[in-house]
Short mmCIF file of C-alpha atoms in Angstrom, two decimals:
data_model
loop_
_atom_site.label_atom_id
_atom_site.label_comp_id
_atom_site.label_asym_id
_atom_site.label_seq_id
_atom_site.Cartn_x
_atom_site.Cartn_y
_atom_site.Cartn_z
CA UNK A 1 54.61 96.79 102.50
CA UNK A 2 55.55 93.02 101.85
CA UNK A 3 53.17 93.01 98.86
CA UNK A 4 54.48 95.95 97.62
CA UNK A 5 58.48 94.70 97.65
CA UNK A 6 56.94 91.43 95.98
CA UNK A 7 55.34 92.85 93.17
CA UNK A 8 58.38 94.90 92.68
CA UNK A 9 60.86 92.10 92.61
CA UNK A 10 58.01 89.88 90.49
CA UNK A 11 58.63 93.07 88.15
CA UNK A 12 62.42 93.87 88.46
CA UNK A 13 62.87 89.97 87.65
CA UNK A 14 60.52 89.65 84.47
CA UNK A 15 61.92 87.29 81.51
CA UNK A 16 61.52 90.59 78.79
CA UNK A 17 63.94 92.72 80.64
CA UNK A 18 66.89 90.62 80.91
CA UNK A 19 66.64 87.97 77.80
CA UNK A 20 65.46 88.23 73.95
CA UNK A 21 62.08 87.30 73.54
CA UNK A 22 60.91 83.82 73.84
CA UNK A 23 63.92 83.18 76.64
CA UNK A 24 63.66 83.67 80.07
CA UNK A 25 65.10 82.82 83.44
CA UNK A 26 63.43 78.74 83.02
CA UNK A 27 66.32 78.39 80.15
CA UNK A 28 68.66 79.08 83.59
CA UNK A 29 67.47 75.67 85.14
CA UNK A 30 69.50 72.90 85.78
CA UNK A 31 68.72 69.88 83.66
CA UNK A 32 70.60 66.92 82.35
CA UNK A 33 73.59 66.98 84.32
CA UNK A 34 73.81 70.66 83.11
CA UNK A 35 74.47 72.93 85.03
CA UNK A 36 74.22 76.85 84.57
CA UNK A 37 75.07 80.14 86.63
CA UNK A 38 72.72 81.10 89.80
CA UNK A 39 72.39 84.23 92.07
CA UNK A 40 73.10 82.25 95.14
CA UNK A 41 76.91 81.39 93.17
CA UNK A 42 77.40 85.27 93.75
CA UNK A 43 77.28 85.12 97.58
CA UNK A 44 80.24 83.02 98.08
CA UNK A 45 82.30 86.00 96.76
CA UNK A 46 82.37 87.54 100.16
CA UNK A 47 84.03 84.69 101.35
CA UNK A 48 86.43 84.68 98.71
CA UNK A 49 86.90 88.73 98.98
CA UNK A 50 87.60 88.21 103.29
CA UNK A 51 90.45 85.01 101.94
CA UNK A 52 92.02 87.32 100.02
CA UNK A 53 92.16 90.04 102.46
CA UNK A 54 93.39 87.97 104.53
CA UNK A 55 96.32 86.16 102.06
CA UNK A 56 97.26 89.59 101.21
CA UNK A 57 98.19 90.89 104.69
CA UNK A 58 100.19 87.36 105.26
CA UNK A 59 101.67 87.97 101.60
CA UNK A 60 102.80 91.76 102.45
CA UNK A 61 104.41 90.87 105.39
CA UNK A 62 106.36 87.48 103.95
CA UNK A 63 106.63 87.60 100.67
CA UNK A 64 106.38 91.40 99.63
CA UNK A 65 108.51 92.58 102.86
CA UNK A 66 111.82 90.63 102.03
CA UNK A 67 111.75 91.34 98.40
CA UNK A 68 111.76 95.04 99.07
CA UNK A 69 114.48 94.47 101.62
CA UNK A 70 116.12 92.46 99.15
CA UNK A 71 115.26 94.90 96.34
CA UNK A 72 116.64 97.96 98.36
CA UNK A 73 113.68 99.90 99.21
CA UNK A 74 113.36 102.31 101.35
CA UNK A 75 111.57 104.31 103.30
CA UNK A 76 112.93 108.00 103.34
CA UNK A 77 113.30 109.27 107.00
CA UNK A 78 110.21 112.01 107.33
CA UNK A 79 110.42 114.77 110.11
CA UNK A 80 107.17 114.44 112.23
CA UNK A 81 105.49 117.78 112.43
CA UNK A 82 105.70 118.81 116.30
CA UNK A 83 101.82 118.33 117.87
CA UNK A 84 100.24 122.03 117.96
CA UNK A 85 96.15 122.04 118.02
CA UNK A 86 95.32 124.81 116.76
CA UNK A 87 97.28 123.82 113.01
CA UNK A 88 96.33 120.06 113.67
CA UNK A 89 92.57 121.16 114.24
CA UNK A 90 92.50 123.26 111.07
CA UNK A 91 94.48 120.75 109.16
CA UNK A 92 91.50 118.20 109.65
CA UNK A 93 88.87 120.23 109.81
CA UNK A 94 90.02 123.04 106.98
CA UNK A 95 92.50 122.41 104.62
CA UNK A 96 95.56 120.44 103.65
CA UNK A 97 96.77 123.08 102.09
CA UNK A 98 96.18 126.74 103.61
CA UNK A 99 96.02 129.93 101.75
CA UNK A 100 98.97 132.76 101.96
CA UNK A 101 96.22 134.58 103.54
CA UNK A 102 95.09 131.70 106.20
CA UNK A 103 98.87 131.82 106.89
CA UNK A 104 99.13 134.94 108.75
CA UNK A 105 96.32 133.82 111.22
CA UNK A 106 97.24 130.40 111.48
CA UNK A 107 100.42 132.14 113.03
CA UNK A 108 99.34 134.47 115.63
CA UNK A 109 96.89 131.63 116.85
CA UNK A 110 100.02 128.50 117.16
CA UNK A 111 102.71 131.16 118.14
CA UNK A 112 105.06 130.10 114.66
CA UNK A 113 106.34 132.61 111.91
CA UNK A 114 104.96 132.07 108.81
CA UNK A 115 107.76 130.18 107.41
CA UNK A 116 107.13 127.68 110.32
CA UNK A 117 103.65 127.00 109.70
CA UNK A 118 104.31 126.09 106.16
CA UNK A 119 106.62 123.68 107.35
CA UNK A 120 104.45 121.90 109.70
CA UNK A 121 101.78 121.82 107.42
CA UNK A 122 104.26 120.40 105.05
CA UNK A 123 105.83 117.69 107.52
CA UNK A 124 102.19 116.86 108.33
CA UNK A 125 101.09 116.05 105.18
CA UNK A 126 104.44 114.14 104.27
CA UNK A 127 102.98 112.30 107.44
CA UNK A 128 100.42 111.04 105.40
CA UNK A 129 101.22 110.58 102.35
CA UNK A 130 101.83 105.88 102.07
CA UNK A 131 105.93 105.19 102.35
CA UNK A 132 107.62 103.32 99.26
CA UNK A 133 107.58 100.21 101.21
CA UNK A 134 103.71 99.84 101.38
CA UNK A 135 103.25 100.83 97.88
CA UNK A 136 105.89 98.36 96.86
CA UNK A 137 104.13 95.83 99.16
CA UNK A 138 100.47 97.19 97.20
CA UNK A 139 101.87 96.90 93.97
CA UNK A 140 103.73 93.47 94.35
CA UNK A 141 100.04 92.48 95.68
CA UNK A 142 98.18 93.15 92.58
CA UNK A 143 101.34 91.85 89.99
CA UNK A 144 100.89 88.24 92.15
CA UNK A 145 97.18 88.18 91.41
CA UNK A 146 97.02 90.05 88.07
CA UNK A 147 99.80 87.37 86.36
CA UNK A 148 98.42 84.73 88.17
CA UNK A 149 94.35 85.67 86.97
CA UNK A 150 96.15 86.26 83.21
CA UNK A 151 97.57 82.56 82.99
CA UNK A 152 94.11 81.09 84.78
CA UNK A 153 91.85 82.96 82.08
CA UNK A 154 94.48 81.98 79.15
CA UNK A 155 93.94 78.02 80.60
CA UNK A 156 90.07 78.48 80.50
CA UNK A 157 89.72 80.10 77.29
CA UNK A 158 93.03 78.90 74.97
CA UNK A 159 90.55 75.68 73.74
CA UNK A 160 87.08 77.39 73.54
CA UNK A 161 85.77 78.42 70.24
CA UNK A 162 84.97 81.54 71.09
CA UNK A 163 88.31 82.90 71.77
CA UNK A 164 88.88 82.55 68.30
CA UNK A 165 85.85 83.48 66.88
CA UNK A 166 83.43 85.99 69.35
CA UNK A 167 80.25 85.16 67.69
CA UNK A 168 80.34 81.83 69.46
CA UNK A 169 79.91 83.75 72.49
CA UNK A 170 75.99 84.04 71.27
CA UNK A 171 75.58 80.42 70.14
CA UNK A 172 73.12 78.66 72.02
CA UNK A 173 72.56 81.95 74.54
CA UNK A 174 71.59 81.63 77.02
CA UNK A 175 71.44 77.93 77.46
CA UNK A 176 74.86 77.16 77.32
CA UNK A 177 75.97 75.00 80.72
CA UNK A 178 78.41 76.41 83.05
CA UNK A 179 81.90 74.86 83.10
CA UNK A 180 84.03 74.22 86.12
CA UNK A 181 87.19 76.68 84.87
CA UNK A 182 84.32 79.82 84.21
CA UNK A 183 82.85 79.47 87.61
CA UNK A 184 86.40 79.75 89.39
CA UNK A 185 87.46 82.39 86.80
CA UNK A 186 84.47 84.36 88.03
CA UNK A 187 84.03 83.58 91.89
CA UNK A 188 87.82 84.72 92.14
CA UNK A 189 87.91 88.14 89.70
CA UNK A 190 84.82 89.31 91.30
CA UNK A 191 86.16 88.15 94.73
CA UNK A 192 89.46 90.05 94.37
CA UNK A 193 87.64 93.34 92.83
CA UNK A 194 85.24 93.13 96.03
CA UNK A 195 88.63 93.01 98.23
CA UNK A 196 89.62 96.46 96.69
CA UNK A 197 86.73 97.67 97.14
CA UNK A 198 86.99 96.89 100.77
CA UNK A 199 90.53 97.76 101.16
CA UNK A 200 90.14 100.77 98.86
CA UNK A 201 90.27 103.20 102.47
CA UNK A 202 93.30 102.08 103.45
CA UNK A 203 94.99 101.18 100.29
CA UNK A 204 97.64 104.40 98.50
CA UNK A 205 95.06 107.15 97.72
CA UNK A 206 95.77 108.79 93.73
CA UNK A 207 93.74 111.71 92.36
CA UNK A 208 91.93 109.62 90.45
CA UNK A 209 90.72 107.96 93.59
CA UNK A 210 87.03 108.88 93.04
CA UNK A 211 87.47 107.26 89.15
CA UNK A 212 89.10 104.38 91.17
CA UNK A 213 85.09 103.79 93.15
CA UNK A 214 83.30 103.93 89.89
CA UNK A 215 85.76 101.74 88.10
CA UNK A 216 85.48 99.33 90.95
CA UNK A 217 81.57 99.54 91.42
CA UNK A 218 81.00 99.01 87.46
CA UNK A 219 83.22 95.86 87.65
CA UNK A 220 81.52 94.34 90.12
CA UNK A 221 78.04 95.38 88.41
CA UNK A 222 79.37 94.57 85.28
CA UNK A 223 81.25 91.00 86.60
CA UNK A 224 78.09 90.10 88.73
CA UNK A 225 74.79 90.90 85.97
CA UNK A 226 77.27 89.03 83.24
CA UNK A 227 76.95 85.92 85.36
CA UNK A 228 73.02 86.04 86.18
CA UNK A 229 72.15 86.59 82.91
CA UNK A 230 74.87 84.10 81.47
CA UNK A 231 76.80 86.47 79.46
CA UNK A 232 79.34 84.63 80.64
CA UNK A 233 81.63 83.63 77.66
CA UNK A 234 81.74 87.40 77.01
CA UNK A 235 82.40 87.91 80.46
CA UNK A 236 85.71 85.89 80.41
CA UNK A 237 86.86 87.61 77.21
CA UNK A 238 86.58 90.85 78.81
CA UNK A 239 88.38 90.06 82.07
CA UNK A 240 91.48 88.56 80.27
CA UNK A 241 92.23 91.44 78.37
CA UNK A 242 92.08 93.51 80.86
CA UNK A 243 94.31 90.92 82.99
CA UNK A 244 96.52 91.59 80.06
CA UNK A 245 98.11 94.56 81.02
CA UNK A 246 97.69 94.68 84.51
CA UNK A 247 100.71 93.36 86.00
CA UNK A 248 102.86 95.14 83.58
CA UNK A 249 101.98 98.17 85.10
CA UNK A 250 102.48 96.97 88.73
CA UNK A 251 105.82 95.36 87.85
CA UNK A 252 107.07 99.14 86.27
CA UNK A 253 105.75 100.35 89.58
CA UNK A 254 108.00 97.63 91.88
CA UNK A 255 111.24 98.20 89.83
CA UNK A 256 110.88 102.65 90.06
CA UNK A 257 110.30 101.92 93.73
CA UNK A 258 113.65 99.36 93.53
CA UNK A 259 115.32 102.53 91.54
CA UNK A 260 115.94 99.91 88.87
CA UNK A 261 115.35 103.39 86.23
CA UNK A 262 115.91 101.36 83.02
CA UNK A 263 113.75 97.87 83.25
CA UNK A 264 111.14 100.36 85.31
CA UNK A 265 110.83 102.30 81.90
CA UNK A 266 111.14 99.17 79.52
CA UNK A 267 108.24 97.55 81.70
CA UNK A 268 106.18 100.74 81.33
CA UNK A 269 106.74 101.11 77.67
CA UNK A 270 105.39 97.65 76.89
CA UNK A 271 102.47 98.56 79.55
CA UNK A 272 101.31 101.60 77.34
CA UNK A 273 101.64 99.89 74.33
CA UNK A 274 99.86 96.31 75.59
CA UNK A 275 97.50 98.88 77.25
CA UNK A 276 96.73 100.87 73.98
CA UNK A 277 96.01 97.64 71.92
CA UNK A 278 93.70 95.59 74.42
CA UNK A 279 91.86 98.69 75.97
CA UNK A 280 91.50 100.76 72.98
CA UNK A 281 91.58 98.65 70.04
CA UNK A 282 90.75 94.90 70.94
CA UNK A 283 87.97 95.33 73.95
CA UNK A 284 85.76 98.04 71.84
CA UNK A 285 86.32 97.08 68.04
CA UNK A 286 86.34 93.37 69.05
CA UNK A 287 84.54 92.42 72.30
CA UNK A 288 81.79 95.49 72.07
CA UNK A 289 81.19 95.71 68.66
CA UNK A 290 80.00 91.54 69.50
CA UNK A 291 78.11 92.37 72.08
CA UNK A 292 76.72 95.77 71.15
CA UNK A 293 76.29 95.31 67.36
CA UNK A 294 76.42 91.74 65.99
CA UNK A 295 73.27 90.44 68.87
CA UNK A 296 71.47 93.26 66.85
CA UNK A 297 70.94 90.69 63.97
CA UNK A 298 69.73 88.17 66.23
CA UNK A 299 67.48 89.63 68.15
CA UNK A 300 65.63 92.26 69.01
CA UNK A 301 67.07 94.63 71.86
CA UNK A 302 65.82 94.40 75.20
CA UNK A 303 66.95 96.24 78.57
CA UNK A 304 69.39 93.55 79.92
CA UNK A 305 71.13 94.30 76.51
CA UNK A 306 71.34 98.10 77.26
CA UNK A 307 72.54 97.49 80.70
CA UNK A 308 75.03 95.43 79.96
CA UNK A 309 76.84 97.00 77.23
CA UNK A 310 75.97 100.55 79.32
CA UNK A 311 78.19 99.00 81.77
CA UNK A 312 80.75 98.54 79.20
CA UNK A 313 81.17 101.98 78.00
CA UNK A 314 81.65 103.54 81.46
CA UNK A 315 84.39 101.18 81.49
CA UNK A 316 86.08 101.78 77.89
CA UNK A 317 85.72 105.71 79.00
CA UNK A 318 87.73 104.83 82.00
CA UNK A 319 90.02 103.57 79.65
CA UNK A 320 90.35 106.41 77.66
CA UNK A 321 90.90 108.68 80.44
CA UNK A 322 93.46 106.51 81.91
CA UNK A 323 95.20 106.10 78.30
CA UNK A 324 95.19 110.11 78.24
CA UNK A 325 97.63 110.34 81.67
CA UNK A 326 99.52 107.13 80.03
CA UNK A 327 100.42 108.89 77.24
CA UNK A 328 100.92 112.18 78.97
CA UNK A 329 103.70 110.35 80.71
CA UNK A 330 105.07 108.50 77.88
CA UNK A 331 105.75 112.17 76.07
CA UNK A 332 107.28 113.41 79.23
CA UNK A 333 109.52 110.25 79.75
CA UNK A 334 110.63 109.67 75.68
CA UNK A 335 112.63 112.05 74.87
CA UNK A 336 115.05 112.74 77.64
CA UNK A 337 115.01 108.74 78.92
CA UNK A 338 113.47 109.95 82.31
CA UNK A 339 111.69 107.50 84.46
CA UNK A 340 107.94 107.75 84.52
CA UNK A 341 105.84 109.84 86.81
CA UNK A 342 102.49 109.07 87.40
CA UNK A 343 100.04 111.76 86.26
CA UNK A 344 97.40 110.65 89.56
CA UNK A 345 99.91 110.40 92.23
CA UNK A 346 100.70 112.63 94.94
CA UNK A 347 104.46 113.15 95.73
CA UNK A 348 106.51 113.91 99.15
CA UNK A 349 107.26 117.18 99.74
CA UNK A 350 110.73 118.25 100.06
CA UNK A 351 112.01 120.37 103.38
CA UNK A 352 112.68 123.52 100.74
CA UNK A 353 109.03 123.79 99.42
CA UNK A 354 106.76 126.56 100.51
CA UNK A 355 109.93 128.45 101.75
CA UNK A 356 110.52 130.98 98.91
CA UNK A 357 113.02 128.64 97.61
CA UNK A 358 113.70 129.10 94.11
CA UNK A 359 111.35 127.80 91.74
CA UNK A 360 113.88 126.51 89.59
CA UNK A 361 114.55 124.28 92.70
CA UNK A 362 111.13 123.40 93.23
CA UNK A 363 110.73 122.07 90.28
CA UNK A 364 113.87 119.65 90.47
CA UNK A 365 112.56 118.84 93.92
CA UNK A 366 109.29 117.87 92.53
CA UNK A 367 110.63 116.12 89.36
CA UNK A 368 112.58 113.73 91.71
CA UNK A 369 115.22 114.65 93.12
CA UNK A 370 113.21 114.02 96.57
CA UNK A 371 113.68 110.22 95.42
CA UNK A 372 117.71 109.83 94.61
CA UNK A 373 117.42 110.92 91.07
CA UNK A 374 113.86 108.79 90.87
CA UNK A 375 110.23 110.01 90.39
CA UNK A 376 107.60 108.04 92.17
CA UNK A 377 105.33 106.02 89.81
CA UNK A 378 102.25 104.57 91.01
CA UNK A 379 99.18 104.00 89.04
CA UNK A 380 96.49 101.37 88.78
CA UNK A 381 94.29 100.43 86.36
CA UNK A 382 91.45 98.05 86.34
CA UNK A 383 89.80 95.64 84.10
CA UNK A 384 85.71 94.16 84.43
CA UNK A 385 87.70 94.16 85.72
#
């Protein structure tokens, strides 16, 4: 058995999967006071992941808590559905959301009318559903770390020669030394995307949320073979602009939670256009095209190459996905100056729904109304991220 897992790692680890001919993991060795990137580097991002679990529960609570406060938000006062097994047990075990027909029998077993069963089922998912206050607390989270990670990958790359010129990200590959500023860029990133990985249970559930697990495990894939292999100066390039546009986003989400309607949709307008130019125009006609095409006419392609930029293009279809629901909202908000609504997120129920109100009303309900003239907005994109 021990052979066996040798001579598989001996062949998962051979020079001609991961480098061009002629290069190999030797080229990887310290020498000369230089130093370059190692697996073992990758292990201290747990620590860094469990630090910034930890800063972001002592942030939420004295930080993001008085700014809300201060900010005026709000939780809405939600009627707890009264305890009755026989709708809790089918509401776990079942269905959120039970069928007209369900509804009869669901009745004669709880002893409600009809009409009261669709309101427990409706106070007990409103019961659920994260208040504004912990997805102001969220959001506020990621803006702190997203502007912060923006200005620390500016300050590593604003003097390279590559940020001006992506070619140089191939000179010298892949013996070109680590430098102190890339291996804190990357321990942190890939740190912070582990955190929301862990987190991701607890942390406001969208309907993109299974999108949200791919997203995250390609970052960290992407984030973590980038530094074995020493892709490294590409790897920075791709994490700033996606850093970019970030904490735009989260900052249109803090001020539609504040009910501050105008600078909510000014924020978000400069999002979807930031978000448009780095995500659909700059990372794949720039930063693929010189990692996918321009290697092509120095060497010959080899699997690390594949992998690598495979990696990429789940991530730039991500993208496009997400720019599809940006856009989706930016027709719905233009024209009549509404505030945004987030395509992926799941909004409270008012007490009129489900009760053969009219539909006119349901609508207004679930267009905002619910939220003092105020849709909820709440998305989240990622970068290699």
């Amino acid at each position: 058995m021990l052979s066996t897992l040798s001579r598989l790692r001996e062949l998962l680890w051979q020079d001609w999967l991961w480098f061009p001919e002629g290069l190999g993991w030797a080229d990887l060795q310290d020498h000369d006071g230089k130093v370059f990137p190692k697996m073992a580097d990758l292990w201290f991002t747990i620590p860094v992941a469990l630090c910034f679990l930890l800063v972001r529960q002592v942030f939420e609570r004295t930080v993001a808590s008085p700014v809300a406060s201060l900010l005026g938000v709000k939780d809405k006062h939600r009627v707890s559905a009264a305890p009755n097994p026989a709708l809790e047990a089918y509401f776990c075990r079942t269905s959120k959301h039970p069928q007209q027909s369900c509804i009869e029998s669901l009745s004669k077993q709880s002893g409600y009318s009809a009409r009261q069963v669709q309101r427990w089922f409706r106070r007990r998912r409103n019961h659920d559903r994260p208040s504004k206050v912990k997805k102001f607390k969220e959001a506020s989270w990621r803006f702190t770390f997203y502007l912060l990670a923006f200005f620390a990958g500016l300050w590593a790359l604003i003097d390279k020669p590559w940020f001006y010129d992506m070619k140089e990200m191939w000179n010298g590959f892949p013996k070109m030394p680590l430098l102190p500023s890339q291996y804190w860029y990357y321990m942190l990133e890939l740190g912070f995307y582990v955190s929301l990985l862990l987190s991701i249970a607890t942390d406001v559930k969208r309907k993109d949320f299974k999108e949200q697990i791919v997203h995250h495990v390609a970052t960290i894939l992407l984030i973590s073979f980038s530094w074995l292999v020493n892709y490294i100066r590409a790897g920075t390039l791709i994490m700033l602009v996606h850093d970019t546009s970030d904490s735009l986003m989260e900052s249109a989400k803090m001020f539609n939670y504040a009910g501050w309607r105008r600078t909510c949709n000014m924020c978000f307008t400069v999002f979807a256009a930031v978000f448009i130019v780095t995500r659909l125009v700059i990372l794949p006609f720039w930063i693929i095209h010189t990692t996918w095409v321009y290697p092509l006419t120095l060497y010959p392609p080899f699997f690390g190459f594949y992998f690598f930029n495979g990696l990429l293009i789940v991530l730039q279809c991500l993208h496009v996905f997400w720019a599809i629901l940006i856009l989706r909202m930016v027709v719905k908000f233009l024209p009549g100056n509404h505030i945004v609504a987030d395509e992926r997120s799941d909004h409270e129920e008012s007490e009129t729904e489900d009760e053969g109100a009219d539909p006119a009303r349901k609508d207004q309900s679930k267009n905002g109304h619910a939220q003092n003239g105020h849709t909820p907005l709440n998305n989240n994109h990622g970068k290699m991220e």
